[in-house]
Coordinates of C-alpha atoms and ligand atoms in Angstrom, one line a residue:
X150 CA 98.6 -147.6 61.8
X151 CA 101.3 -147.8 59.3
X152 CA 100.2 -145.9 55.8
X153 CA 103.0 -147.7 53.7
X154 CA 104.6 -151.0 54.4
X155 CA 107.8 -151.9 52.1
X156 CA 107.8 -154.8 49.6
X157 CA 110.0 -156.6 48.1
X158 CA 107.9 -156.0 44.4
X159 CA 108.8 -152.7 45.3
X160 CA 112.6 -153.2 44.9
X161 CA 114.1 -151.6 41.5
X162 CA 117.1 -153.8 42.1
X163 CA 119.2 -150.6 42.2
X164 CA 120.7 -150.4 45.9
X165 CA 120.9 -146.4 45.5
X166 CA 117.0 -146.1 44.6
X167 CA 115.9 -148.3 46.7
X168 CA 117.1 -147.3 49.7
X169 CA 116.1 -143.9 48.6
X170 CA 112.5 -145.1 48.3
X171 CA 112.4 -146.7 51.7
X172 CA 113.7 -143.3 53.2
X173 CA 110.4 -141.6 51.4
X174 CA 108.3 -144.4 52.8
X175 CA 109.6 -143.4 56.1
X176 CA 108.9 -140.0 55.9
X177 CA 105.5 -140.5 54.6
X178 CA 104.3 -142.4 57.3
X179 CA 105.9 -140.4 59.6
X180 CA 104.1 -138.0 58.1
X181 CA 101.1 -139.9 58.4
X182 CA 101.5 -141.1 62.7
X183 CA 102.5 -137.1 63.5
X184 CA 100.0 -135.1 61.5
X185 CA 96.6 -136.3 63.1
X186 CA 97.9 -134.9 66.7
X187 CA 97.0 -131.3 67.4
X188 CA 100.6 -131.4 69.2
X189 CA 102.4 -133.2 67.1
X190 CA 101.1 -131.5 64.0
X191 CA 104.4 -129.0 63.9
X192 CA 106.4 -131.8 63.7
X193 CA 104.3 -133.2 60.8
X194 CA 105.1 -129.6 58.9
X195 CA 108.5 -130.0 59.5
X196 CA 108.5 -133.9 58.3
X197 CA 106.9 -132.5 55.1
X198 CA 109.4 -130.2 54.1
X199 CA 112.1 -133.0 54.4
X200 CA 110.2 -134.8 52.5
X201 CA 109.7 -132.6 49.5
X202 CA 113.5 -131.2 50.2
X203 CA 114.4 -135.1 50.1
X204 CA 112.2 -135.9 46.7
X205 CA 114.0 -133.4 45.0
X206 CA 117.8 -134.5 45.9
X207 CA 116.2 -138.4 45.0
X208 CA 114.9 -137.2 41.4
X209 CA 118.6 -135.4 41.2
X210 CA 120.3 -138.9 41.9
X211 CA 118.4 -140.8 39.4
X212 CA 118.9 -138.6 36.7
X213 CA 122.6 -138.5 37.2
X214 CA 121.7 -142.1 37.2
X215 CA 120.3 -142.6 34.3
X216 CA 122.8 -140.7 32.1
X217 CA 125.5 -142.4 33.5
X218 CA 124.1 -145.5 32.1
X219 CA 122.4 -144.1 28.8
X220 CA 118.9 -144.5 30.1
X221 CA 116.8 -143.7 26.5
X222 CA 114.0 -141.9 28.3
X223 CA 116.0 -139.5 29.9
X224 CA 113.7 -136.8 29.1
X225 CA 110.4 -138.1 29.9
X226 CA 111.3 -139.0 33.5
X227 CA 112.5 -135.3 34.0
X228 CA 109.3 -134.3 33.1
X229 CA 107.6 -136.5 35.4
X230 CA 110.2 -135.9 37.9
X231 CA 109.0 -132.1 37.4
X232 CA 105.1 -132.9 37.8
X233 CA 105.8 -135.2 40.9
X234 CA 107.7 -132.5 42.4
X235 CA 105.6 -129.9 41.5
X236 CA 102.4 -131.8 42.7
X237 CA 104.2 -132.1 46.8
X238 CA 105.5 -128.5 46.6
X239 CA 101.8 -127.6 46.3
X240 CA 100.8 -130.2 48.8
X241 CA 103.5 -128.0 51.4
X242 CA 101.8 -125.1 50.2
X243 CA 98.5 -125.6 51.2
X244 CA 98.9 -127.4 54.6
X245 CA 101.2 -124.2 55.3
X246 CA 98.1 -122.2 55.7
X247 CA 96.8 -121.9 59.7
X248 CA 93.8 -123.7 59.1
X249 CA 95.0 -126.5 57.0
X250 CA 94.8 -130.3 57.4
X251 CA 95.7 -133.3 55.9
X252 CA 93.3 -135.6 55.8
X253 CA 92.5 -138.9 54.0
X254 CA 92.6 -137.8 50.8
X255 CA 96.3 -136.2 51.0
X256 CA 97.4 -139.5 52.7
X257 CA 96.4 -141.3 49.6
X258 CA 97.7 -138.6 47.4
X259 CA 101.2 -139.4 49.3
X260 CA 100.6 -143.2 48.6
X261 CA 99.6 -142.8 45.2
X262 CA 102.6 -139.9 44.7
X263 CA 105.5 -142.7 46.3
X264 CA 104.3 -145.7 44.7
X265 CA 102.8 -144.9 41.3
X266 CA 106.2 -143.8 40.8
X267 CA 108.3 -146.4 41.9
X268 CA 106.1 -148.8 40.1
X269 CA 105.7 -147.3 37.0
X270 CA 108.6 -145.2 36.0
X271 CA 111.6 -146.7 38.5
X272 CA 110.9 -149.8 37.7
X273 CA 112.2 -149.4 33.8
X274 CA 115.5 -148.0 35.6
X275 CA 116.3 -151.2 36.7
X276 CA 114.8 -153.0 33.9
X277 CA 116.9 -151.4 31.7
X278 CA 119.9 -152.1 34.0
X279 CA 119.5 -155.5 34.2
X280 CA 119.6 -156.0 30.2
X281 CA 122.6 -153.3 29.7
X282 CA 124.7 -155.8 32.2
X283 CA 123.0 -159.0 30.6
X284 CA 124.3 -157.9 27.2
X285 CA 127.8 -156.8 28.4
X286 CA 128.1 -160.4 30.3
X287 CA 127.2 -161.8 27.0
X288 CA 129.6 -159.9 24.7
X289 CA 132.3 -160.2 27.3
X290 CA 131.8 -164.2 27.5
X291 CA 131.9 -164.4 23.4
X292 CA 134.9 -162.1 23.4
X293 CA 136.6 -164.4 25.9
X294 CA 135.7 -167.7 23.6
X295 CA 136.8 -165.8 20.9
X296 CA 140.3 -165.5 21.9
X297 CA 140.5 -168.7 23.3
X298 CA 140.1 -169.8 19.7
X299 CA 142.3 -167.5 18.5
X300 CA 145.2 -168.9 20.2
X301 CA 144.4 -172.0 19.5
X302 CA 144.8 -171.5 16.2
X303 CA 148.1 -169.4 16.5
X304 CA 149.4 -172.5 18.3
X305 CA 151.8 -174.7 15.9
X306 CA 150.6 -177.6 14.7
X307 CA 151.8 -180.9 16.7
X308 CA 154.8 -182.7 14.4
X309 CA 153.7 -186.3 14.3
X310 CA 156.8 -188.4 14.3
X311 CA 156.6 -191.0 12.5
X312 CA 158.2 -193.9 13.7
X313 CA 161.3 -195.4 10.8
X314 CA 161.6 -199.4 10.7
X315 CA 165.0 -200.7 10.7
X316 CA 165.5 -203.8 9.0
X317 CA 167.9 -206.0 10.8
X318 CA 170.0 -207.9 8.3
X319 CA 170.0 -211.8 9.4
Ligands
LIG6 FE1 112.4 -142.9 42.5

């Protein structure tokens, strides 16, 4: 059984993130299929580590994102960033040990881990987005109307000729 389907009300509406986010759903669940399986479990290990070397590169991506377009909570994200990281490189740790195994309670750690962060920290990425290219739509739409006016009234004013009678003698 699957341990994470993707939605679409799990979509930031930035491409980069989430694709991102549906390679970590991957890797969770496969994750989830290989670790059960006394002969798949080494693969399981290894599935880990690419996942914890992957969160770290995806937490690297979204804070060059979010500079790049004067996110305001910049530094509260890192910090999460930090704990979320943190919290899976002790997860590694412990199912390194010979007798460890993940059971139930790490695969809703992983669920929880995934989605409370897409859905409450991500999710103001592209809120944020959205309103930063709203407002420069707007401002570049008055800007446009503005110098349509602007012309218009650099334009000479139209001569109205006015029209002479000529009186015919009789
Ligand atoms: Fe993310």
């Amino acid at each position: 059984m699957t341990l994470l389907s993707w939605r679409d009300d799990y979509r930031v509406g930035v491409p980069l993130i989430d694709t991102e986010h549906q390679y970590l759903i991957a890797l969770i669940n496969e994750f989830h299929d290989k670790h059960a399986n006394r002969i798949t479990r080494p693969l399981a290990t290894f599935v880990l580590n690419r996942l914890v070397s992957y969160a770290e590169e995806h937490f690297q991506h979204e804070e060059t994102l979010m500079l790049k377009i004067g996110f305001p909570r910049l530094a509260h994200q890192q910090k999460l960033h930090e704990q979320l990281y943190f919290s899976i490189f002790l997860l590694q740790e412990e199912l390194s040990r010979e007798d460890a195994i993940a059971d139930g309670k790490t695969m809703r750690f992983l669920r929880h881990w995934l989605l409370d962060h897409i859905l409450d920290e991500d999710m103001d990425i592209g809120d944020f987005l959205r309103r930063k290219n709203a407002k420069a739509a707007q401002a570049a739409e008055e800007e446009e109307y503005r110098q349509a006016e602007e012309k218009a009234a650099a334009q000479a004013p139209i001569k109205v000729e006015t029209a002479t009678l000529e009186v015919v003698p009789e």
